[in-house]
mmCIF file with all atom_site columns, C-alpha atoms in Angstrom:
data_model
loop_
_atom_site.group_PDB
_atom_site.id
_atom_site.type_symbol
_atom_site.label_atom_id
_atom_site.label_alt_id
_atom_site.label_comp_id
_atom_site.label_asym_id
_atom_site.label_entity_id
_atom_site.label_seq_id
_atom_site.pdbx_PDB_ins_code
_atom_site.Cartn_x
_atom_site.Cartn_y
_atom_site.Cartn_z
_atom_site.occupancy
_atom_site.B_iso_or_equiv
_atom_site.pdbx_formal_charge
_atom_site.auth_seq_id
_atom_site.auth_comp_id
_atom_site.auth_asym_id
_atom_site.auth_atom_id
_atom_site.pdbx_PDB_model_num
ATOM 1   C CA . MET A 1 1   ? 0.062   0.176  0.113   1.00 56.00 ? 1063 MET A CA 1
ATOM 2   C CA . ALA A 1 2   ? 2.824   2.554  0.932   1.00 80.00 ? 1064 ALA A CA 1
ATOM 3   C CA . PRO A 1 3   ? 4.667   2.392  -1.964  1.00 81.00 ? 1065 PRO A CA 1
ATOM 4   C CA . GLY A 1 4   ? 1.383   2.639  -4.422  1.00 86.00 ? 1066 GLY A CA 1
ATOM 5   C CA . LEU A 1 5   ? 0.232   5.527  -2.450  1.00 87.00 ? 1067 LEU A CA 1
ATOM 6   C CA . LEU A 1 6   ? 3.811   7.203  -2.548  1.00 88.00 ? 1068 LEU A CA 1
ATOM 7   C CA . ASN A 1 7   ? 3.950   6.788  -6.434  1.00 89.00 ? 1069 ASN A CA 1
ATOM 8   C CA . LEU A 1 8   ? 0.294   8.125  -6.603  1.00 91.00 ? 1070 LEU A CA 1
ATOM 9   C CA . ALA A 1 9   ? 1.368   10.999 -4.679  1.00 90.00 ? 1071 ALA A CA 1
ATOM 10  C CA . HIS A 1 10  ? 4.319   11.742 -6.902  1.00 88.00 ? 1072 HIS A CA 1
ATOM 11  C CA . LEU A 1 11  ? 2.596   10.980 -10.122 1.00 92.00 ? 1073 LEU A CA 1
ATOM 12  C CA . THR A 1 12  ? -0.203  13.419 -9.513  1.00 93.00 ? 1074 THR A CA 1
ATOM 13  C CA . THR A 1 13  ? 1.881   16.157 -8.004  1.00 92.00 ? 1075 THR A CA 1
ATOM 14  C CA . TRP A 1 14  ? 4.022   16.025 -11.195 1.00 93.00 ? 1076 TRP A CA 1
ATOM 15  C CA . ALA A 1 15  ? 0.539   15.847 -13.193 1.00 93.00 ? 1077 ALA A CA 1
ATOM 16  C CA . VAL A 1 16  ? -0.785  18.964 -11.196 1.00 92.00 ? 1078 VAL A CA 1
ATOM 17  C CA . CYS A 1 17  ? 2.589   20.838 -11.461 1.00 92.00 ? 1079 CYS A CA 1
ATOM 18  C CA . ALA A 1 18  ? 2.730   20.714 -15.140 1.00 92.00 ? 1080 ALA A CA 1
ATOM 19  C CA . VAL A 1 19  ? -0.212  22.837 -15.681 1.00 93.00 ? 1081 VAL A CA 1
ATOM 20  C CA . ILE A 1 20  ? -0.342  24.788 -12.200 1.00 92.00 ? 1082 ILE A CA 1
ATOM 21  C CA . LYS A 1 21  ? 0.144   28.120 -13.574 1.00 92.00 ? 1083 LYS A CA 1
ATOM 22  C CA . LEU A 1 22  ? -1.575  27.858 -16.864 1.00 92.00 ? 1084 LEU A CA 1
ATOM 23  C CA . PRO A 1 23  ? -5.285  29.361 -15.607 1.00 92.00 ? 1085 PRO A CA 1
ATOM 24  C CA . GLN A 1 24  ? -3.262  31.797 -14.143 1.00 90.00 ? 1086 GLN A CA 1
ATOM 25  C CA . LEU A 1 25  ? -1.331  32.510 -17.095 1.00 92.00 ? 1087 LEU A CA 1
ATOM 26  C CA . VAL A 1 26  ? -4.857  32.360 -19.240 1.00 92.00 ? 1088 VAL A CA 1
ATOM 27  C CA . ALA A 1 27  ? -6.330  34.701 -17.074 1.00 90.00 ? 1089 ALA A CA 1
ATOM 28  C CA . VAL A 1 28  ? -3.651  37.466 -17.190 1.00 90.00 ? 1090 VAL A CA 1
ATOM 29  C CA . LEU A 1 29  ? -3.192  37.080 -21.342 1.00 92.00 ? 1091 LEU A CA 1
ATOM 30  C CA . ARG A 1 30  ? -6.830  36.842 -22.008 1.00 92.00 ? 1092 ARG A CA 1
ATOM 31  C CA . ALA A 1 31  ? -7.316  39.982 -19.849 1.00 90.00 ? 1093 ALA A CA 1
ATOM 32  C CA . ARG A 1 32  ? -4.091  41.590 -20.902 1.00 90.00 ? 1094 ARG A CA 1
ATOM 33  C CA . SER A 1 33  ? -4.061  42.848 -17.172 1.00 86.00 ? 1095 SER A CA 1
ATOM 34  C CA . ALA A 1 34  ? -2.466  41.576 -14.311 1.00 82.00 ? 1096 ALA A CA 1
ATOM 35  C CA . SER A 1 35  ? -5.191  42.733 -11.720 1.00 82.00 ? 1097 SER A CA 1
ATOM 36  C CA . GLY A 1 36  ? -5.527  41.105 -8.740  1.00 83.00 ? 1098 GLY A CA 1
ATOM 37  C CA . LEU A 1 37  ? -1.851  39.666 -8.671  1.00 84.00 ? 1099 LEU A CA 1
ATOM 38  C CA . SER A 1 38  ? 0.991   40.882 -6.513  1.00 85.00 ? 1100 SER A CA 1
ATOM 39  C CA . VAL A 1 39  ? 4.562   41.207 -8.160  1.00 87.00 ? 1101 VAL A CA 1
ATOM 40  C CA . GLY A 1 40  ? 6.145   41.227 -4.595  1.00 89.00 ? 1102 GLY A CA 1
ATOM 41  C CA . SER A 1 41  ? 4.025   37.813 -3.815  1.00 90.00 ? 1103 SER A CA 1
ATOM 42  C CA . LEU A 1 42  ? 5.481   36.307 -7.306  1.00 91.00 ? 1104 LEU A CA 1
ATOM 43  C CA . LEU A 1 43  ? 9.061   37.475 -6.568  1.00 91.00 ? 1105 LEU A CA 1
ATOM 44  C CA . LEU A 1 44  ? 9.048   36.064 -3.102  1.00 91.00 ? 1106 LEU A CA 1
ATOM 45  C CA . GLU A 1 45  ? 7.525   32.484 -4.276  1.00 92.00 ? 1107 GLU A CA 1
ATOM 46  C CA . LEU A 1 46  ? 10.133  32.334 -7.101  1.00 93.00 ? 1108 LEU A CA 1
ATOM 47  C CA . ALA A 1 47  ? 12.858  32.915 -4.410  1.00 92.00 ? 1109 ALA A CA 1
ATOM 48  C CA . GLY A 1 48  ? 11.498  30.345 -2.197  1.00 92.00 ? 1110 GLY A CA 1
ATOM 49  C CA . PHE A 1 49  ? 11.276  28.140 -5.017  1.00 93.00 ? 1111 PHE A CA 1
ATOM 50  C CA . LEU A 1 50  ? 14.473  28.542 -5.629  1.00 93.00 ? 1112 LEU A CA 1
ATOM 51  C CA . VAL A 1 51  ? 15.951  27.856 -2.485  1.00 93.00 ? 1113 VAL A CA 1
ATOM 52  C CA . PHE A 1 52  ? 14.040  25.018 -1.914  1.00 91.00 ? 1114 PHE A CA 1
ATOM 53  C CA . LEU A 1 53  ? 15.078  23.481 -5.117  1.00 93.00 ? 1115 LEU A CA 1
ATOM 54  C CA . ARG A 1 54  ? 18.778  24.234 -4.374  1.00 94.00 ? 1116 ARG A CA 1
ATOM 55  C CA . TYR A 1 55  ? 18.817  22.611 -0.968  1.00 92.00 ? 1117 TYR A CA 1
ATOM 56  C CA . GLN A 1 56  ? 16.977  19.468 -2.057  1.00 92.00 ? 1118 GLN A CA 1
ATOM 57  C CA . VAL A 1 57  ? 19.728  19.068 -5.127  1.00 94.00 ? 1119 VAL A CA 1
ATOM 58  C CA . TYR A 1 58  ? 22.511  20.232 -2.729  1.00 94.00 ? 1120 TYR A CA 1
ATOM 59  C CA . TYR A 1 59  ? 21.332  17.045 -0.211  1.00 93.00 ? 1121 TYR A CA 1
ATOM 60  C CA . GLY A 1 60  ? 21.166  14.896 -3.245  1.00 93.00 ? 1122 GLY A CA 1
ATOM 61  C CA . TYR A 1 61  ? 17.477  13.883 -2.219  1.00 91.00 ? 1123 TYR A CA 1
ATOM 62  C CA . PRO A 1 62  ? 15.703  11.671 -4.246  1.00 89.00 ? 1124 PRO A CA 1
ATOM 63  C CA . LEU A 1 63  ? 14.511  13.410 -7.793  1.00 91.00 ? 1125 LEU A CA 1
ATOM 64  C CA . GLU A 1 64  ? 10.896  12.264 -7.695  1.00 89.00 ? 1126 GLU A CA 1
ATOM 65  C CA . THR A 1 65  ? 10.550  14.486 -4.422  1.00 86.00 ? 1127 THR A CA 1
ATOM 66  C CA . TYR A 1 66  ? 11.498  18.050 -6.207  1.00 89.00 ? 1128 TYR A CA 1
ATOM 67  C CA . LEU A 1 67  ? 11.155  17.206 -9.673  1.00 91.00 ? 1129 LEU A CA 1
ATOM 68  C CA . GLU A 1 68  ? 8.218   19.571 -10.118 1.00 92.00 ? 1130 GLU A CA 1
ATOM 69  C CA . TYR A 1 69  ? 10.052  22.702 -8.999  1.00 93.00 ? 1131 TYR A CA 1
ATOM 70  C CA . PRO A 1 70  ? 12.040  23.281 -12.324 1.00 95.00 ? 1132 PRO A CA 1
ATOM 71  C CA . ILE A 1 71  ? 8.618   22.947 -14.043 1.00 94.00 ? 1133 ILE A CA 1
ATOM 72  C CA . ILE A 1 72  ? 6.888   25.476 -11.552 1.00 94.00 ? 1134 ILE A CA 1
ATOM 73  C CA . ILE A 1 73  ? 9.763   27.601 -11.603 1.00 94.00 ? 1135 ILE A CA 1
ATOM 74  C CA . ALA A 1 74  ? 9.856   28.024 -15.596 1.00 93.00 ? 1136 ALA A CA 1
ATOM 75  C CA . GLN A 1 75  ? 6.190   28.878 -15.290 1.00 94.00 ? 1137 GLN A CA 1
ATOM 76  C CA . ASP A 1 76  ? 6.633   31.553 -12.640 1.00 92.00 ? 1138 ASP A CA 1
ATOM 77  C CA . VAL A 1 77  ? 9.147   33.281 -14.615 1.00 92.00 ? 1139 VAL A CA 1
ATOM 78  C CA . ILE A 1 78  ? 6.837   33.569 -17.631 1.00 92.00 ? 1140 ILE A CA 1
ATOM 79  C CA . LEU A 1 79  ? 4.039   34.721 -15.247 1.00 92.00 ? 1141 LEU A CA 1
ATOM 80  C CA . LEU A 1 80  ? 6.551   37.435 -13.981 1.00 91.00 ? 1142 LEU A CA 1
ATOM 81  C CA . TYR A 1 81  ? 7.359   38.438 -17.549 1.00 90.00 ? 1143 TYR A CA 1
ATOM 82  C CA . CYS A 1 82  ? 3.537   38.657 -18.200 1.00 90.00 ? 1144 CYS A CA 1
ATOM 83  C CA . ILE A 1 83  ? 3.115   40.737 -15.411 1.00 88.00 ? 1145 ILE A CA 1
ATOM 84  C CA . MET A 1 84  ? 6.089   43.144 -16.066 1.00 88.00 ? 1146 MET A CA 1
ATOM 85  C CA . HIS A 1 85  ? 5.080   43.314 -19.532 1.00 89.00 ? 1147 HIS A CA 1
ATOM 86  C CA . PHE A 1 86  ? 1.118   44.140 -18.893 1.00 87.00 ? 1148 PHE A CA 1
ATOM 87  C CA . SER A 1 87  ? 2.407   46.476 -16.014 1.00 83.00 ? 1149 SER A CA 1
ATOM 88  C CA . GLY A 1 88  ? 5.151   48.339 -18.423 1.00 83.00 ? 1150 GLY A CA 1
ATOM 89  C CA . LYS A 1 89  ? 7.834   47.135 -16.563 1.00 83.00 ? 1151 LYS A CA 1
ATOM 90  C CA . ARG A 1 90  ? 9.648   44.870 -18.873 1.00 82.00 ? 1152 ARG A CA 1
ATOM 91  C CA . LYS A 1 91  ? 13.295  45.845 -17.986 1.00 82.00 ? 1153 LYS A CA 1
ATOM 92  C CA . ARG A 1 92  ? 12.841  45.315 -14.354 1.00 85.00 ? 1154 ARG A CA 1
ATOM 93  C CA . ALA A 1 93  ? 12.569  41.560 -15.709 1.00 81.00 ? 1155 ALA A CA 1
ATOM 94  C CA . LEU A 1 94  ? 16.401  41.567 -16.320 1.00 82.00 ? 1156 LEU A CA 1
ATOM 95  C CA . PHE A 1 95  ? 17.077  42.723 -13.050 1.00 86.00 ? 1157 PHE A CA 1
ATOM 96  C CA . TYR A 1 96  ? 15.327  40.151 -11.211 1.00 87.00 ? 1158 TYR A CA 1
ATOM 97  C CA . ALA A 1 97  ? 16.845  37.536 -13.372 1.00 86.00 ? 1159 ALA A CA 1
ATOM 98  C CA . VAL A 1 98  ? 20.386  38.664 -12.750 1.00 89.00 ? 1160 VAL A CA 1
ATOM 99  C CA . ILE A 1 99  ? 19.632  38.797 -9.020  1.00 89.00 ? 1161 ILE A CA 1
ATOM 100 C CA . PHE A 1 100 ? 17.761  35.087 -8.971  1.00 89.00 ? 1162 PHE A CA 1
ATOM 101 C CA . CYS A 1 101 ? 20.771  33.697 -10.957 1.00 88.00 ? 1163 CYS A CA 1
ATOM 102 C CA . GLY A 1 102 ? 23.447  35.149 -8.777  1.00 89.00 ? 1164 GLY A CA 1
ATOM 103 C CA . GLY A 1 103 ? 21.552  34.070 -5.664  1.00 88.00 ? 1165 GLY A CA 1
ATOM 104 C CA . TRP A 1 104 ? 21.138  30.339 -6.721  1.00 88.00 ? 1166 TRP A CA 1
ATOM 105 C CA . TYR A 1 105 ? 25.031  30.374 -7.013  1.00 87.00 ? 1167 TYR A CA 1
ATOM 106 C CA . MET A 1 106 ? 25.913  31.834 -3.794  1.00 90.00 ? 1168 MET A CA 1
ATOM 107 C CA . LEU A 1 107 ? 23.490  29.593 -1.918  1.00 89.00 ? 1169 LEU A CA 1
ATOM 108 C CA . THR A 1 108 ? 26.156  26.579 -2.088  1.00 85.00 ? 1170 THR A CA 1
ATOM 109 C CA . LEU A 1 109 ? 29.020  28.485 -1.646  1.00 87.00 ? 1171 LEU A CA 1
ATOM 110 C CA . GLN A 1 110 ? 28.916  27.061 2.179   1.00 91.00 ? 1172 GLN A CA 1
ATOM 111 C CA . LYS A 1 111 ? 26.814  24.511 3.724   1.00 91.00 ? 1173 LYS A CA 1
ATOM 112 C CA . TRP A 1 112 ? 25.541  26.755 6.668   1.00 93.00 ? 1174 TRP A CA 1
ATOM 113 C CA . ILE A 1 113 ? 24.323  29.138 3.994   1.00 93.00 ? 1175 ILE A CA 1
ATOM 114 C CA . ILE A 1 114 ? 22.199  26.721 2.237   1.00 92.00 ? 1176 ILE A CA 1
ATOM 115 C CA . ASP A 1 115 ? 20.837  25.503 5.654   1.00 91.00 ? 1177 ASP A CA 1
ATOM 116 C CA . LEU A 1 116 ? 19.912  28.962 6.848   1.00 92.00 ? 1178 LEU A CA 1
ATOM 117 C CA . ALA A 1 117 ? 18.314  29.818 3.484   1.00 92.00 ? 1179 ALA A CA 1
ATOM 118 C CA . MET A 1 118 ? 16.224  26.749 3.797   1.00 88.00 ? 1180 MET A CA 1
ATOM 119 C CA . ASN A 1 119 ? 15.205  27.605 7.350   1.00 88.00 ? 1181 ASN A CA 1
ATOM 120 C CA . LEU A 1 120 ? 14.219  30.996 5.840   1.00 91.00 ? 1182 LEU A CA 1
ATOM 121 C CA . CYS A 1 121 ? 12.640  29.800 2.699   1.00 89.00 ? 1183 CYS A CA 1
ATOM 122 C CA . THR A 1 122 ? 9.658   28.736 4.723   1.00 90.00 ? 1184 THR A CA 1
ATOM 123 C CA . PHE A 1 123 ? 9.502   32.662 5.867   1.00 92.00 ? 1185 PHE A CA 1
ATOM 124 C CA . VAL A 1 124 ? 9.706   33.878 2.319   1.00 92.00 ? 1186 VAL A CA 1
ATOM 125 C CA . SER A 1 125 ? 7.353   31.246 0.854   1.00 91.00 ? 1187 SER A CA 1
ATOM 126 C CA . ALA A 1 126 ? 4.652   32.263 3.655   1.00 94.00 ? 1188 ALA A CA 1
ATOM 127 C CA . ALA A 1 127 ? 5.455   35.851 3.173   1.00 94.00 ? 1189 ALA A CA 1
ATOM 128 C CA . SER A 1 128 ? 4.759   35.517 -0.510  1.00 93.00 ? 1190 SER A CA 1
ATOM 129 C CA . LYS A 1 129 ? 1.265   34.068 0.583   1.00 94.00 ? 1191 LYS A CA 1
ATOM 130 C CA . LEU A 1 130 ? 0.749   36.816 2.616   1.00 95.00 ? 1192 LEU A CA 1
ATOM 131 C CA . VAL A 1 131 ? 1.587   39.759 0.352   1.00 94.00 ? 1193 VAL A CA 1
ATOM 132 C CA . GLN A 1 132 ? -1.113  38.150 -2.136  1.00 93.00 ? 1194 GLN A CA 1
ATOM 133 C CA . LEU A 1 133 ? -3.559  38.059 1.077   1.00 95.00 ? 1195 LEU A CA 1
ATOM 134 C CA . GLN A 1 134 ? -2.598  41.747 1.622   1.00 95.00 ? 1196 GLN A CA 1
ATOM 135 C CA . HIS A 1 135 ? -3.159  42.867 -2.010  1.00 92.00 ? 1197 HIS A CA 1
ATOM 136 C CA . LEU A 1 136 ? -6.389  40.865 -2.155  1.00 93.00 ? 1198 LEU A CA 1
ATOM 137 C CA . TRP A 1 137 ? -7.563  42.613 1.022   1.00 94.00 ? 1199 TRP A CA 1
ATOM 138 C CA . GLN A 1 138 ? -6.668  45.872 -0.037  1.00 94.00 ? 1200 GLN A CA 1
ATOM 139 C CA . THR A 1 139 ? -8.163  45.641 -3.231  1.00 91.00 ? 1201 THR A CA 1
ATOM 140 C CA . LYS A 1 140 ? -10.841 43.727 -2.331  1.00 91.00 ? 1202 LYS A CA 1
ATOM 141 C CA . ASP A 1 141 ? -10.834 42.440 -5.865  1.00 87.00 ? 1203 ASP A CA 1
ATOM 142 C CA . SER A 1 142 ? -9.447  38.971 -7.138  1.00 87.00 ? 1204 SER A CA 1
ATOM 143 C CA . GLY A 1 143 ? -9.192  40.331 -10.454 1.00 85.00 ? 1205 GLY A CA 1
ATOM 144 C CA . GLN A 1 144 ? -7.145  37.916 -12.634 1.00 86.00 ? 1206 GLN A CA 1
ATOM 145 C CA . ALA A 1 145 ? -5.881  35.576 -9.336  1.00 89.00 ? 1207 ALA A CA 1
ATOM 146 C CA . SER A 1 146 ? -6.693  32.067 -10.263 1.00 92.00 ? 1208 SER A CA 1
ATOM 147 C CA . ALA A 1 147 ? -8.745  30.239 -7.695  1.00 93.00 ? 1209 ALA A CA 1
ATOM 148 C CA . LEU A 1 148 ? -7.670  27.011 -9.426  1.00 94.00 ? 1210 LEU A CA 1
ATOM 149 C CA . THR A 1 149 ? -4.313  27.645 -9.614  1.00 93.00 ? 1211 THR A CA 1
ATOM 150 C CA . TRP A 1 150 ? -3.825  28.157 -5.594  1.00 95.00 ? 1212 TRP A CA 1
ATOM 151 C CA . GLY A 1 151 ? -6.386  25.395 -5.230  1.00 95.00 ? 1213 GLY A CA 1
ATOM 152 C CA . MET A 1 152 ? -3.626  23.297 -7.266  1.00 95.00 ? 1214 MET A CA 1
ATOM 153 C CA . SER A 1 153 ? -0.977  24.465 -5.065  1.00 95.00 ? 1215 SER A CA 1
ATOM 154 C CA . ALA A 1 154 ? -2.640  23.226 -1.798  1.00 96.00 ? 1216 ALA A CA 1
ATOM 155 C CA . TYR A 1 155 ? -3.145  19.995 -3.435  1.00 97.00 ? 1217 TYR A CA 1
ATOM 156 C CA . THR A 1 156 ? 0.751   19.490 -4.186  1.00 95.00 ? 1218 THR A CA 1
ATOM 157 C CA . CYS A 1 157 ? 1.621   20.625 -0.699  1.00 96.00 ? 1219 CYS A CA 1
ATOM 158 C CA . GLY A 1 158 ? -0.558  18.093 0.540   1.00 96.00 ? 1220 GLY A CA 1
ATOM 159 C CA . THR A 1 159 ? 0.962   15.749 -1.936  1.00 95.00 ? 1221 THR A CA 1
ATOM 160 C CA . ARG A 1 160 ? 4.280   16.398 -0.576  1.00 94.00 ? 1222 ARG A CA 1
ATOM 161 C CA . ILE A 1 161 ? 3.433   16.503 3.137   1.00 95.00 ? 1223 ILE A CA 1
ATOM 162 C CA . ILE A 1 162 ? 2.672   12.498 2.575   1.00 93.00 ? 1224 ILE A CA 1
ATOM 163 C CA . THR A 1 163 ? 6.015   12.131 0.269   1.00 93.00 ? 1225 THR A CA 1
ATOM 164 C CA . THR A 1 164 ? 8.215   13.931 2.759   1.00 93.00 ? 1226 THR A CA 1
ATOM 165 C CA . VAL A 1 165 ? 7.219   11.377 5.414   1.00 93.00 ? 1227 VAL A CA 1
ATOM 166 C CA . MET A 1 166 ? 7.592   8.769  3.621   1.00 92.00 ? 1228 MET A CA 1
ATOM 167 C CA . THR A 1 167 ? 10.981  9.349  2.048   1.00 90.00 ? 1229 THR A CA 1
ATOM 168 C CA . THR A 1 168 ? 13.305  12.005 3.550   1.00 90.00 ? 1230 THR A CA 1
ATOM 169 C CA . ASN A 1 169 ? 11.334  12.571 6.673   1.00 91.00 ? 1231 ASN A CA 1
ATOM 170 C CA . ASP A 1 170 ? 12.949  16.130 7.069   1.00 90.00 ? 1232 ASP A CA 1
ATOM 171 C CA . LEU A 1 171 ? 11.435  18.284 9.488   1.00 93.00 ? 1233 LEU A CA 1
ATOM 172 C CA . ALA A 1 172 ? 12.224  21.624 7.685   1.00 88.00 ? 1234 ALA A CA 1
ATOM 173 C CA . VAL A 1 173 ? 10.734  20.524 4.719   1.00 90.00 ? 1235 VAL A CA 1
ATOM 174 C CA . LEU A 1 174 ? 7.535   18.860 6.391   1.00 94.00 ? 1236 LEU A CA 1
ATOM 175 C CA . ILE A 1 175 ? 6.897   22.368 8.299   1.00 94.00 ? 1237 ILE A CA 1
ATOM 176 C CA . ARG A 1 176 ? 7.320   24.531 5.018   1.00 93.00 ? 1238 ARG A CA 1
ATOM 177 C CA . PHE A 1 177 ? 4.857   22.005 3.450   1.00 95.00 ? 1239 PHE A CA 1
ATOM 178 C CA . ILE A 1 178 ? 2.253   22.118 6.330   1.00 97.00 ? 1240 ILE A CA 1
ATOM 179 C CA . ILE A 1 179 ? 2.489   26.132 6.151   1.00 96.00 ? 1241 ILE A CA 1
ATOM 180 C CA . MET A 1 180 ? 2.333   26.425 2.761   1.00 96.00 ? 1242 MET A CA 1
ATOM 181 C CA . LEU A 1 181 ? -0.854  24.058 2.860   1.00 97.00 ? 1243 LEU A CA 1
ATOM 182 C CA . LEU A 1 182 ? -2.787  26.139 5.062   1.00 98.00 ? 1244 LEU A CA 1
ATOM 183 C CA . LEU A 1 183 ? -1.844  29.372 3.424   1.00 97.00 ? 1245 LEU A CA 1
ATOM 184 C CA . ASN A 1 184 ? -2.643  28.279 -0.216  1.00 96.00 ? 1246 ASN A CA 1
ATOM 185 C CA . ILE A 1 185 ? -6.047  27.153 1.355   1.00 97.00 ? 1247 ILE A CA 1
ATOM 186 C CA . TRP A 1 186 ? -6.439  30.690 2.660   1.00 97.00 ? 1248 TRP A CA 1
ATOM 187 C CA . VAL A 1 187 ? -5.841  32.380 -0.439  1.00 96.00 ? 1249 VAL A CA 1
ATOM 188 C CA . THR A 1 188 ? -8.005  30.179 -2.633  1.00 96.00 ? 1250 THR A CA 1
ATOM 189 C CA . ALA A 1 189 ? -10.691 30.867 -0.158  1.00 96.00 ? 1251 ALA A CA 1
ATOM 190 C CA . THR A 1 190 ? -10.168 34.713 -0.229  1.00 96.00 ? 1252 THR A CA 1
ATOM 191 C CA . ILE A 1 191 ? -10.043 34.734 -3.854  1.00 95.00 ? 1253 ILE A CA 1
ATOM 192 C CA . LEU A 1 192 ? -13.123 32.982 -3.951  1.00 94.00 ? 1254 LEU A CA 1
ATOM 193 C CA . HIS A 1 193 ? -14.481 35.399 -1.486  1.00 94.00 ? 1255 HIS A CA 1
ATOM 194 C CA . TYR A 1 194 ? -14.017 38.241 -3.461  1.00 92.00 ? 1256 TYR A CA 1
ATOM 195 C CA . ARG A 1 195 ? -15.027 36.683 -6.935  1.00 86.00 ? 1257 ARG A CA 1
ATOM 196 C CA . LYS A 1 196 ? -18.379 35.722 -5.125  1.00 80.00 ? 1258 LYS A CA 1
ATOM 197 C CA . THR A 1 197 ? -18.787 39.596 -3.628  1.00 74.00 ? 1259 THR A CA 1
ATOM 198 C CA . LYS A 1 198 ? -17.875 41.064 -7.124  1.00 68.00 ? 1260 LYS A CA 1
ATOM 199 C CA . LYS A 1 199 ? -20.770 38.652 -8.654  1.00 67.00 ? 1261 LYS A CA 1
ATOM 200 C CA . THR A 1 200 ? -23.397 39.959 -6.312  1.00 65.00 ? 1262 THR A CA 1
ATOM 201 C CA . ASP A 1 201 ? -22.685 43.729 -6.626  1.00 60.00 ? 1263 ASP A CA 1
#
């Protein structure tokens, strides 16, 4: 039962992550607007994903426990570019690319750096969700924010809790996924709330 559950969790996580940002990208491209989305939230999310991926690779964890991260990162980069494009800030995209590439290299200069970064990664990732929540609360409009994308993120956090317990049992990783699950559910509920409020007005 356990190997079957583990394989199912891995496969469904990869399948969901292959398209996780597509609903968000479609919404932004269709509207030609990034309203309802926070650039700060996306940048923090991207930083958290990069640190998490680098940590997994550094410690030689099984590829199946983090295979989705390069896919999500690529989708986030495309989404970030679209947001910058529709906000008229395309030149900033190059600046962010240089910062992230430099950070990727610096993370593994010393073991203590990657360990500290992983511990801070949970706070950075949580901050990305809180920044998005704050943006939704301030604007009281979900705009182009995709409840489906956030809901899929909640699902993948749930499956990664299972796979972490069954494979690496890394406490820092487990805590990260539990916190991200709760925050992703909160953001999804907030998007749905403002979408419902907007339809009833």
